[in-house]
Amino acid sequence: MEKSKKKLANGLIVGAGIGYAVVYPFHQSFTGGLLSSGLSAALVGGLADAFAITGLFRVPMKLNFLKRCYSTIRTEVIPRNREKFISTLVNMVQDDLLSKESLKQYLKKMESEDIAHFVEVVIKNNLNHVKLSPYIAVIRDFSLKNGYEEHVIRFIRNFFIIKERRV
């Protein structure tokens, strides 16, 4: 977190604590009770969030003695389980997001123009890295094997006719 944001967050927690201390003597009245309840909730919530978020990445408030005393203290969760998180994420992407079934469903929902635009953008953005020859050969073989010769010929003729008009 940036230093200025961290200072702001810490300042808000300290402000909530000071505000609660100032308003607490008046907690019996309606307004005092409302203010003390709100400020105590802000203080407790801010401390809990700070402790929990910090605990994901390192030992909160440098309380290393807790880690030594209790082996069940769950701090530094992300650094200690980094490899497990990465492998789980990779498996999720491969098995769920990019599975054949999910891609088929996604393609059925998309319009042909959207697919064409997506392919065009991917090719333009990766033109220096993608070798198109093998893909075009596979598409050509598939098209000729499945009887799409007329479509291929029409596509090629339209491509060159449109190109001639532009020139």
PDB file of N, CA, C and O in Angstrom, residues 78 81-99:
ATOM      1  N   ILE A  78      -0.549 -15.809   2.345  1.00  0.00           N
ATOM      2  CA  ILE A  78      -0.230 -15.783   0.919  1.00  0.00           C
ATOM      3  C   ILE A  78       1.218 -16.169   0.642  1.00  0.00           C
ATOM      4  O   ILE A  78       1.462 -17.035  -0.202  1.00  0.00           O
ATOM      5  N   ASN A  81       1.712 -19.960   1.142  1.00  0.00           N
ATOM      6  CA  ASN A  81       0.950 -20.843   0.249  1.00  0.00           C
ATOM      7  C   ASN A  81       0.971 -20.370  -1.200  1.00  0.00           C
ATOM      8  O   ASN A  81       0.073 -20.691  -1.972  1.00  0.00           O
ATOM      9  N   ARG A  82       1.979 -19.613  -1.563  1.00  0.00           N
ATOM     10  CA  ARG A  82       2.049 -19.022  -2.900  1.00  0.00           C
ATOM     11  C   ARG A  82       1.951 -20.080  -4.002  1.00  0.00           C
ATOM     12  O   ARG A  82       1.162 -19.941  -4.932  1.00  0.00           O
ATOM     13  N   GLU A  83       2.743 -21.125  -3.915  1.00  0.00           N
ATOM     14  CA  GLU A  83       2.745 -22.164  -4.951  1.00  0.00           C
ATOM     15  C   GLU A  83       1.380 -22.850  -5.052  1.00  0.00           C
ATOM     16  O   GLU A  83       0.908 -23.154  -6.143  1.00  0.00           O
ATOM     17  N   LYS A  84       0.749 -23.092  -3.911  1.00  0.00           N
ATOM     18  CA  LYS A  84      -0.566 -23.731  -3.903  1.00  0.00           C
ATOM     19  C   LYS A  84      -1.610 -22.817  -4.557  1.00  0.00           C
ATOM     20  O   LYS A  84      -2.441 -23.277  -5.339  1.00  0.00           O
ATOM     21  N   PHE A  85      -1.564 -21.506  -4.255  1.00  0.00           N
ATOM     22  CA  PHE A  85      -2.481 -20.555  -4.878  1.00  0.00           C
ATOM     23  C   PHE A  85      -2.283 -20.517  -6.389  1.00  0.00           C
ATOM     24  O   PHE A  85      -3.247 -20.523  -7.155  1.00  0.00           O
ATOM     25  N   ILE A  86      -1.026 -20.486  -6.812  1.00  0.00           N
ATOM     26  CA  ILE A  86      -0.746 -20.410  -8.250  1.00  0.00           C
ATOM     27  C   ILE A  86      -1.227 -21.664  -8.959  1.00  0.00           C
ATOM     28  O   ILE A  86      -1.875 -21.577 -10.010  1.00  0.00           O
ATOM     29  N   SER A  87      -0.940 -22.841  -8.408  1.00  0.00           N
ATOM     30  CA  SER A  87      -1.373 -24.079  -9.068  1.00  0.00           C
ATOM     31  C   SER A  87      -2.896 -24.191  -9.087  1.00  0.00           C
ATOM     32  O   SER A  87      -3.476 -24.644 -10.075  1.00  0.00           O
ATOM     33  N   THR A  88      -3.550 -23.753  -8.024  1.00  0.00           N
ATOM     34  CA  THR A  88      -5.015 -23.774  -7.992  1.00  0.00           C
ATOM     35  C   THR A  88      -5.593 -22.828  -9.035  1.00  0.00           C
ATOM     36  O   THR A  88      -6.553 -23.166  -9.735  1.00  0.00           O
ATOM     37  N   LEU A  89      -5.004 -21.652  -9.155  1.00  0.00           N
ATOM     38  CA  LEU A  89      -5.461 -20.677 -10.151  1.00  0.00           C
ATOM     39  C   LEU A  89      -5.254 -21.201 -11.567  1.00  0.00           C
ATOM     40  O   LEU A  89      -6.147 -21.085 -12.414  1.00  0.00           O
ATOM     41  N   VAL A  90      -4.102 -21.803 -11.820  1.00  0.00           N
ATOM     42  CA  VAL A  90      -3.825 -22.360 -13.144  1.00  0.00           C
ATOM     43  C   VAL A  90      -4.822 -23.468 -13.462  1.00  0.00           C
ATOM     44  O   VAL A  90      -5.383 -23.521 -14.567  1.00  0.00           O
ATOM     45  N   ASN A  91      -5.072 -24.350 -12.509  1.00  0.00           N
ATOM     46  CA  ASN A  91      -6.048 -25.428 -12.725  1.00  0.00           C
ATOM     47  C   ASN A  91      -7.439 -24.882 -12.980  1.00  0.00           C
ATOM     48  O   ASN A  91      -8.164 -25.395 -13.834  1.00  0.00           O
ATOM     49  N   MET A  92      -7.831 -23.844 -12.233  1.00  0.00           N
ATOM     50  CA  MET A  92      -9.149 -23.257 -12.428  1.00  0.00           C
ATOM     51  C   MET A  92      -9.289 -22.686 -13.834  1.00  0.00           C
ATOM     52  O   MET A  92     -10.290 -22.893 -14.514  1.00  0.00           O
ATOM     53  N   VAL A  93      -8.265 -21.974 -14.297  1.00  0.00           N
ATOM     54  CA  VAL A  93      -8.322 -21.387 -15.637  1.00  0.00           C
ATOM     55  C   VAL A  93      -8.377 -22.485 -16.691  1.00  0.00           C
ATOM     56  O   VAL A  93      -9.197 -22.437 -17.604  1.00  0.00           O
ATOM     57  N   GLN A  94      -7.528 -23.506 -16.552  1.00  0.00           N
ATOM     58  CA  GLN A  94      -7.495 -24.584 -17.543  1.00  0.00           C
ATOM     59  C   GLN A  94      -8.766 -25.424 -17.520  1.00  0.00           C
ATOM     60  O   GLN A  94      -9.320 -25.738 -18.572  1.00  0.00           O
ATOM     61  N   ASP A  95      -9.216 -25.805 -16.338  1.00  0.00           N
ATOM     62  CA  ASP A  95     -10.320 -26.753 -16.230  1.00  0.00           C
ATOM     63  C   ASP A  95     -11.691 -26.110 -16.324  1.00  0.00           C
ATOM     64  O   ASP A  95     -12.639 -26.745 -16.789  1.00  0.00           O
ATOM     65  N   ASP A  96     -11.823 -24.861 -15.868  1.00  0.00           N
ATOM     66  CA  ASP A  96     -13.137 -24.231 -15.840  1.00  0.00           C
ATOM     67  C   ASP A  96     -13.305 -23.171 -16.929  1.00  0.00           C
ATOM     68  O   ASP A  96     -14.231 -23.239 -17.730  1.00  0.00           O
ATOM     69  N   LEU A  97     -12.413 -22.206 -16.964  1.00  0.00           N
ATOM     70  CA  LEU A  97     -12.586 -21.091 -17.887  1.00  0.00           C
ATOM     71  C   LEU A  97     -12.274 -21.458 -19.329  1.00  0.00           C
ATOM     72  O   LEU A  97     -12.934 -20.987 -20.250  1.00  0.00           O
ATOM     73  N   LEU A  98     -11.263 -22.282 -19.542  1.00  0.00           N
ATOM     74  CA  LEU A  98     -10.846 -22.612 -20.904  1.00  0.00           C
ATOM     75  C   LEU A  98     -11.136 -24.060 -21.278  1.00  0.00           C
ATOM     76  O   LEU A  98     -10.507 -24.597 -22.188  1.00  0.00           O
ATOM     77  N   SER A  99     -12.096 -24.683 -20.616  1.00  0.00           N
ATOM     78  CA  SER A  99     -12.457 -26.049 -20.983  1.00  0.00           C
ATOM     79  C   SER A  99     -13.198 -26.024 -22.318  1.00  0.00           C
ATOM     80  O   SER A  99     -13.755 -25.005 -22.724  1.00  0.00           O
TER      81      SER A  99
END
